[in-house]
Amino acid sequence: MKSDRCEKELGELLESGDPVRPPGAGARSRAVAAMQRAAAQGPADSLLDRIHGEGGRKMRRSAYVVAFLLVMVVAVAGVLSRSQRVDAMALLTSAAEAMEQAPSVRTVGYGCTPDPSSPTGHRMASEPIERISRNRASERRAESCFWSVWHGRGRGQGWARRIDLDKREWWWCSFDTHICYRADISEVMPEAQIQLRYTREWAKKRLPLQPVNDLEFLSDKHESVETEMRDGRKVAVITVTGTFVREPTPHAERHVFEVDMATNHLLTRKRFAKAEGSEEQLLESTSVEYDVPVPGPPKEAKVVTATARVVDLGEYFKLQMIAPDGTEIMHGKHRK
């Protein structure tokens, strides 16, 4: 029956969550007026009579059905318009959290650099930078890896660190110098446990919240969100505009983010700037990939025995890794 089909299509519309254009002003009052006109035309034996009737009864049935559908459209449009409102900053925060939870993240793009000759005081860098990071943490072990490559210079640098309470080891490896330092932490276990806790918490923040933090420098912010389908997936396009209030030159900025709605993964980010009296310029452009392999220390890396020691700083302590020549390789400063 037609009524069954209408109910089915209405249900599918509600489930789809696709935006519906709200009816014009006065739709609700027109619907009620239509119902009143239908009632004024005289009583009908039943709704079934109206459906099967002819002549005036059929017209009353039509008016009633149209009025009913108008009321339903008003209600459905109100529900869908509320469900479609997306908070831009909440979506960006979720994207940042998804980056933190990913096993590894790779970003490739162009940052910005100061340029006094530019109307905004900045310009986009001429060389792309690739960065890959990975973090793993448990109650007894934590490790982090970071790798960056300047493609225009044909070189890269990276490091890895690990602290393992069960093996009583603390490692620091430099990918570019091919040296790995290993320190025994048996004599500093209380401080090493605090260091592990710090490293584990740091690992939860695998990437800085730069996309969100950069927006803190904008005043008079305005956010908008649009969605579109790409290759079968829904992508949110978030645009944040405002005035950049830091030196050297205040100017208007536009930040555009693309987020995969199914995974909350940030896909791309672009930053535009426009000084008064000049054209808009692209300052930054970055693309993001997830769950990618991370380069590790080369197999021929040299292992050097280092020393772990604690320096008492009153309320704080510093856990140091010291090379054989007395050079500090790394340290962690924490409250006791």
One Martini backbone bead per residue (centre of mass of N, CA, C, O) as a GRO file, in nm:
protein
  336
    1MET     BB    1   0.100   0.033   0.013
    2LYS     BB    2   0.135   0.370   0.020
    3SER     BB    3   0.158   0.412   0.326
    4ASP     BB    4   0.389   0.211   0.368
    5ARG     BB    5   0.590   0.351   0.182
    6CYS     BB    6   0.596   0.624   0.327
    7GLU     BB    7   0.693   0.518   0.598
    8LYS     BB    8   0.954   0.396   0.489
    9GLU     BB    9   1.076   0.659   0.367
   10LEU     BB   10   1.071   0.819   0.631
   11GLY     BB   11   1.254   0.631   0.789
   12GLU     BB   12   1.499   0.657   0.597
   13LEU     BB   13   1.532   0.961   0.636
   14LEU     BB   14   1.588   0.958   0.938
   15GLU     BB   15   1.838   0.763   0.920
   16SER     BB   16   2.026   0.925   0.724
   17GLY     BB   17   2.070   1.244   0.810
   18ASP     BB   18   1.995   1.426   0.592
   19PRO     BB   19   1.949   1.724   0.488
   20VAL     BB   20   1.671   1.950   0.533
   21ARG     BB   21   1.470   2.178   0.407
   22PRO     BB   22   1.307   2.406   0.550
   23PRO     BB   23   1.024   2.542   0.578
   24GLY     BB   24   0.859   2.800   0.551
   25ALA     BB   25   0.710   3.050   0.666
   26GLY     BB   26   0.401   2.931   0.803
   27ALA     BB   27   0.358   2.620   0.774
   28ARG     BB   28   0.204   2.548   1.028
   29SER     BB   29  -0.043   2.735   0.989
   30ARG     BB   30  -0.128   2.614   0.714
   31ALA     BB   31  -0.183   2.331   0.817
   32VAL     BB   32  -0.405   2.403   1.020
   33ALA     BB   33  -0.595   2.545   0.818
   34ALA     BB   34  -0.640   2.294   0.642
   35MET     BB   35  -0.775   2.130   0.863
   36GLN     BB   36  -1.012   2.326   0.916
   37ARG     BB   37  -1.132   2.317   0.630
   38ALA     BB   38  -1.188   2.015   0.628
   39ALA     BB   39  -1.385   2.021   0.874
   40ALA     BB   40  -1.591   2.239   0.751
   41GLN     BB   41  -1.706   2.038   0.514
   42GLY     BB   42  -1.765   1.802   0.699
   43PRO     BB   43  -1.849   1.504   0.787
   44ALA     BB   44  -1.719   1.181   0.824
   45ASP     BB   45  -1.739   0.859   0.889
   46SER     BB   46  -1.429   0.813   0.808
   47LEU     BB   47  -1.115   0.769   0.708
   48LEU     BB   48  -1.188   0.546   0.511
   49ASP     BB   49  -1.396   0.713   0.355
   50ARG     BB   50  -1.199   0.927   0.256
   51ILE     BB   51  -1.020   0.736   0.093
   52HIS     BB   52  -1.282   0.601  -0.076
   53GLY     BB   53  -1.404   0.843  -0.165
   54GLU     BB   54  -1.589   1.103  -0.327
   55GLY     BB   55  -1.543   1.405  -0.412
   56GLY     BB   56  -1.564   1.581  -0.131
   57ARG     BB   57  -1.431   1.361   0.033
   58LYS     BB   58  -1.171   1.347  -0.132
   59MET     BB   59  -1.087   1.639  -0.077
   60ARG     BB   60  -1.075   1.612   0.226
   61ARG     BB   61  -0.859   1.396   0.221
   62SER     BB   62  -0.642   1.564   0.081
   63ALA     BB   63  -0.625   1.792   0.284
   64TYR     BB   64  -0.550   1.616   0.524
   65VAL     BB   65  -0.291   1.491   0.409
   66VAL     BB   66  -0.141   1.753   0.350
   67ALA     BB   67  -0.145   1.858   0.638
   68PHE     BB   68  -0.003   1.621   0.767
   69LEU     BB   69   0.260   1.645   0.597
   70LEU     BB   70   0.335   1.929   0.689
   71VAL     BB   71   0.369   1.862   0.985
   72MET     BB   72   0.585   1.642   0.941
   73VAL     BB   73   0.794   1.825   0.802
   74VAL     BB   74   0.835   2.012   1.037
   75ALA     BB   75   0.930   1.796   1.238
   76VAL     BB   76   1.158   1.667   1.073
   77ALA     BB   77   1.321   1.924   1.019
   78GLY     BB   78   1.377   1.982   1.317
   79VAL     BB   79   1.531   1.722   1.381
   80LEU     BB   80   1.748   1.739   1.152
   81SER     BB   81   1.863   2.019   1.215
   82ARG     BB   82   1.967   1.935   1.494
   83SER     BB   83   2.142   1.681   1.402
   84GLN     BB   84   2.331   1.863   1.193
   85ARG     BB   85   2.469   2.001   1.414
   86VAL     BB   86   2.814   2.101   1.413
   87ASP     BB   87   3.092   2.121   1.607
   88ALA     BB   88   3.389   2.229   1.512
   89MET     BB   89   3.568   2.203   1.771
   90ALA     BB   90   3.478   1.918   1.845
   91LEU     BB   91   3.580   1.788   1.582
   92LEU     BB   92   3.880   1.869   1.617
   93THR     BB   93   3.923   1.729   1.887
   94SER     BB   94   3.857   1.444   1.784
   95ALA     BB   95   4.087   1.442   1.576
   96ALA     BB   96   4.317   1.470   1.780
   97GLU     BB   97   4.247   1.210   1.938
   98ALA     BB   98   4.285   1.018   1.694
   99MET     BB   99   4.587   1.079   1.664
  100GLU     BB  100   4.669   0.973   1.947
  101GLN     BB  101   4.548   0.668   1.895
  102ALA     BB  102   4.735   0.617   1.681
  103PRO     BB  103   5.006   0.425   1.616
  104SER     BB  104   5.052   0.610   1.349
  105VAL     BB  105   5.188   0.918   1.196
  106ARG     BB  106   5.165   1.103   0.880
  107THR     BB  107   5.321   1.405   0.763
  108VAL     BB  108   5.267   1.628   0.474
  109GLY     BB  109   5.429   1.952   0.419
  110TYR     BB  110   5.382   2.310   0.450
  111GLY     BB  111   5.514   2.558   0.605
  112CYS     BB  112   5.603   2.850   0.779
  113THR     BB  113   5.778   3.167   0.727
  114PRO     BB  114   5.944   3.434   0.769
  115ASP     BB  115   5.853   3.760   0.586
  116PRO     BB  116   5.895   4.094   0.547
  117SER     BB  117   5.778   4.113   0.238
  118SER     BB  118   5.519   4.023   0.345
  119PRO     BB  119   5.205   4.130   0.425
  120THR     BB  120   5.200   3.911   0.685
  121GLY     BB  121   5.514   3.811   0.753
  122HIS     BB  122   5.459   3.552   0.571
  123ARG     BB  123   5.544   3.222   0.432
  124MET     BB  124   5.574   2.956   0.243
  125ALA     BB  125   5.752   2.698   0.228
  126SER     BB  126   5.958   2.536  -0.020
  127GLU     BB  127   5.977   2.282   0.174
  128PRO     BB  128   5.899   1.976   0.251
  129ILE     BB  129   5.764   1.791   0.535
  130GLU     BB  130   5.831   1.482   0.702
  131ARG     BB  131   5.630   1.307   0.951
  132ILE     BB  132   5.691   1.049   1.204
  133SER     BB  133   5.492   0.870   1.452
  134ARG     BB  134   5.541   0.666   1.761
  135ASN     BB  135   5.343   0.503   2.028
  136ARG     BB  136   5.409   0.312   2.335
  137ALA     BB  137   5.213   0.181   2.623
  138SER     BB  138   5.260   0.072   2.962
  139GLU     BB  139   5.313  -0.011   3.291
  140ARG     BB  140   5.638  -0.116   3.209
  141ARG     BB  141   5.628   0.035   2.916
  142ALA     BB  142   5.796   0.279   2.693
  143GLU     BB  143   5.763   0.428   2.355
  144SER     BB  144   5.937   0.643   2.109
  145CYS     BB  145   5.895   0.783   1.772
  146PHE     BB  146   6.089   1.001   1.545
  147TRP     BB  147   6.046   1.144   1.206
  148SER     BB  148   6.235   1.359   0.979
  149VAL     BB  149   6.198   1.520   0.643
  150TRP     BB  150   6.386   1.705   0.404
  151HIS     BB  151   6.338   1.689   0.075
  152GLY     BB  152   6.521   1.925  -0.039
  153ARG     BB  153   6.785   1.804   0.131
  154GLY     BB  154   6.802   1.483   0.157
  155ARG     BB  155   6.723   1.465   0.473
  156GLY     BB  156   6.729   1.319   0.809
  157GLN     BB  157   6.565   1.280   1.136
  158GLY     BB  158   6.589   1.083   1.448
  159TRP     BB  159   6.415   0.908   1.723
  160ALA     BB  160   6.449   0.688   2.018
  161ARG     BB  161   6.261   0.573   2.309
  162ARG     BB  162   6.315   0.369   2.616
  163ILE     BB  163   6.134   0.212   2.896
  164ASP     BB  164   6.220  -0.080   3.114
  165LEU     BB  165   6.146  -0.234   3.410
  166ASP     BB  166   6.202  -0.538   3.365
  167LYS     BB  167   6.495  -0.480   3.219
  168ARG     BB  168   6.633  -0.222   3.327
  169GLU     BB  169   6.592  -0.001   3.082
  170TRP     BB  170   6.753   0.276   2.892
  171TRP     BB  171   6.678   0.440   2.581
  172TRP     BB  172   6.880   0.603   2.311
  173CYS     BB  173   6.820   0.691   1.964
  174SER     BB  174   7.002   0.786   1.670
  175PHE     BB  175   6.943   0.796   1.331
  176ASP     BB  176   7.180   0.993   1.223
  177THR     BB  177   7.431   0.867   1.412
  178HIS     BB  178   7.405   0.557   1.490
  179ILE     BB  179   7.324   0.578   1.808
  180CYS     BB  180   7.297   0.374   2.113
  181TYR     BB  181   7.174   0.423   2.435
  182ARG     BB  182   7.245   0.236   2.744
  183ALA     BB  183   7.074   0.207   3.066
  184ASP     BB  184   7.091   0.124   3.395
  185ILE     BB  185   6.804   0.125   3.647
  186SER     BB  186   6.847  -0.029   3.922
  187GLU     BB  187   6.940   0.238   4.109
  188VAL     BB  188   6.657   0.412   3.985
  189MET     BB  189   6.361   0.301   4.010
  190PRO     BB  190   6.177   0.518   4.138
  191GLU     BB  191   6.242   0.729   3.912
  192ALA     BB  192   6.172   0.546   3.669
  193GLN     BB  193   5.870   0.523   3.732
  194ILE     BB  194   5.813   0.822   3.691
  195GLN     BB  195   5.922   0.837   3.404
  196LEU     BB  196   5.719   0.638   3.287
  197ARG     BB  197   5.467   0.797   3.354
  198TYR     BB  198   5.541   1.036   3.181
  199THR     BB  199   5.577   0.884   2.911
  200ARG     BB  200   5.288   0.776   2.903
  201GLU     BB  201   5.150   1.052   2.896
  202TRP     BB  202   5.297   1.155   2.644
  203ALA     BB  203   5.188   0.925   2.454
  204LYS     BB  204   4.891   1.045   2.455
  205LYS     BB  205   5.055   1.292   2.301
  206ARG     BB  206   5.163   1.232   2.000
  207LEU     BB  207   5.039   1.503   1.903
  208PRO     BB  208   5.003   1.806   1.853
  209LEU     BB  209   4.736   2.057   1.874
  210GLN     BB  210   4.779   2.254   1.630
  211PRO     BB  211   4.509   2.299   1.484
  212VAL     BB  212   4.384   2.417   1.750
  213ASN     BB  213   4.600   2.612   1.869
  214ASP     BB  214   4.614   2.816   1.631
  215LEU     BB  215   4.321   2.937   1.696
  216GLU     BB  216   4.402   3.109   1.955
  217PHE     BB  217   4.512   3.358   1.758
  218LEU     BB  218   4.209   3.419   1.716
  219SER     BB  219   3.977   3.662   1.647
  220ASP     BB  220   3.660   3.656   1.571
  221LYS     BB  221   3.540   3.381   1.540
  222HIS     BB  222   3.436   3.155   1.265
  223GLU     BB  223   3.223   2.871   1.215
  224SER     BB  224   3.208   2.595   0.972
  225VAL     BB  225   3.001   2.317   0.830
  226GLU     BB  226   3.058   2.072   0.576
  227THR     BB  227   2.926   1.810   0.369
  228GLU     BB  228   3.073   1.527   0.182
  229MET     BB  229   3.115   1.299  -0.081
  230ARG     BB  230   3.398   1.052  -0.089
  231ASP     BB  231   3.431   0.752  -0.193
  232GLY     BB  232   3.187   0.674   0.019
  233ARG     BB  233   3.258   0.921   0.214
  234LYS     BB  234   3.227   1.133   0.485
  235VAL     BB  235   3.310   1.483   0.470
  236ALA     BB  236   3.440   1.737   0.667
  237VAL     BB  237   3.425   2.096   0.622
  238ILE     BB  238   3.629   2.316   0.800
  239THR     BB  239   3.576   2.665   0.885
  240VAL     BB  240   3.809   2.917   1.005
  241THR     BB  241   3.772   3.252   1.108
  242GLY     BB  242   3.992   3.550   1.147
  243THR     BB  243   4.217   3.732   1.360
  244PHE     BB  244   4.549   3.788   1.363
  245VAL     BB  245   4.716   3.909   1.675
  246ARG     BB  246   5.000   3.873   1.603
  247GLU     BB  247   5.300   3.904   1.524
  248PRO     BB  248   5.364   4.153   1.298
  249THR     BB  249   5.068   4.125   1.142
  250PRO     BB  250   4.761   4.191   1.129
  251HIS     BB  251   4.519   3.940   1.006
  252ALA     BB  252   4.347   3.747   0.799
  253GLU     BB  253   4.201   3.415   0.848
  254ARG     BB  254   4.196   3.073   0.695
  255HIS     BB  255   4.076   2.756   0.805
  256VAL     BB  256   4.108   2.423   0.657
  257PHE     BB  257   3.928   2.120   0.719
  258GLU     BB  258   3.953   1.757   0.683
  259VAL     BB  259   3.708   1.505   0.790
  260ASP     BB  260   3.649   1.187   0.876
  261MET     BB  261   3.350   1.078   1.004
  262ALA     BB  262   3.410   0.770   1.069
  263THR     BB  263   3.720   0.828   1.216
  264ASN     BB  264   3.823   1.133   1.279
  265HIS     BB  265   4.020   1.197   1.050
  266LEU     BB  266   4.264   1.393   0.957
  267LEU     BB  267   4.350   1.488   0.622
  268THR     BB  268   4.348   1.811   0.602
  269ARG     BB  269   4.540   2.130   0.593
  270LYS     BB  270   4.470   2.491   0.573
  271ARG     BB  271   4.639   2.816   0.546
  272PHE     BB  272   4.514   3.145   0.534
  273ALA     BB  273   4.606   3.487   0.421
  274LYS     BB  274   4.502   3.848   0.476
  275ALA     BB  275   4.587   4.152   0.396
  276GLU     BB  276   4.536   4.464   0.368
  277GLY     BB  277   4.531   4.514   0.017
  278SER     BB  278   4.556   4.200  -0.035
  279GLU     BB  279   4.605   3.888  -0.118
  280GLU     BB  280   4.550   3.575  -0.074
  281GLN     BB  281   4.748   3.333   0.116
  282LEU     BB  282   4.935   3.045   0.135
  283LEU     BB  283   5.095   2.905   0.429
  284GLU     BB  284   4.957   2.610   0.470
  285SER     BB  285   5.012   2.244   0.401
  286THR     BB  286   4.842   1.932   0.500
  287SER     BB  287   4.885   1.580   0.522
  288VAL     BB  288   4.727   1.266   0.642
  289GLU     BB  289   4.842   0.959   0.791
  290TYR     BB  290   4.783   0.613   0.892
  291ASP     BB  291   4.945   0.342   0.987
  292VAL     BB  292   5.263   0.369   0.958
  293PRO     BB  293   5.577   0.314   0.905
  294VAL     BB  294   5.870   0.332   1.115
  295PRO     BB  295   6.169   0.433   1.132
  296GLY     BB  296   6.462   0.291   1.249
  297PRO     BB  297   6.730   0.191   1.362
  298PRO     BB  298   6.998   0.086   1.240
  299LYS     BB  299   7.161  -0.215   1.236
  300GLU     BB  300   7.454  -0.058   1.262
  301ALA     BB  301   7.419   0.040   1.530
  302LYS     BB  302   7.567   0.176   1.809
  303VAL     BB  303   7.635   0.051   2.134
  304VAL     BB  304   7.615   0.249   2.434
  305THR     BB  305   7.720   0.282   2.756
  306ALA     BB  306   7.535   0.421   3.008
  307THR     BB  307   7.422   0.651   3.271
  308ALA     BB  308   7.214   0.651   3.558
  309ARG     BB  309   7.102   0.956   3.726
  310VAL     BB  310   7.045   1.155   4.024
  311VAL     BB  311   6.911   1.484   4.081
  312ASP     BB  312   6.871   1.699   4.345
  313LEU     BB  313   6.595   1.971   4.354
  314GLY     BB  314   6.410   1.907   4.595
  315GLU     BB  315   6.102   1.892   4.471
  316TYR     BB  316   6.292   1.779   4.259
  317PHE     BB  317   6.404   1.571   3.986
  318LYS     BB  318   6.684   1.432   3.787
  319LEU     BB  319   6.694   1.215   3.514
  320GLN     BB  320   6.993   1.085   3.382
  321MET     BB  321   7.179   1.051   3.075
  322ILE     BB  322   7.520   0.933   3.053
  323ALA     BB  323   7.793   0.949   2.892
  324PRO     BB  324   8.122   0.850   2.903
  325ASP     BB  325   8.209   1.174   2.864
  326GLY     BB  326   7.958   1.331   3.038
  327THR     BB  327   7.726   1.356   2.853
  328GLU     BB  328   7.408   1.460   2.806
  329ILE     BB  329   7.143   1.297   2.651
  330MET     BB  330   6.913   1.289   2.881
  331HIS     BB  331   6.604   1.404   3.054
  332GLY     BB  332   6.404   1.409   3.365
  333LYS     BB  333   6.166   1.632   3.519
  334HIS     BB  334   6.036   1.584   3.857
  335ARG     BB  335   5.822   1.535   4.094
  336LYS     BB  336   5.829   1.365   4.405
   0.00000   0.00000   0.00000
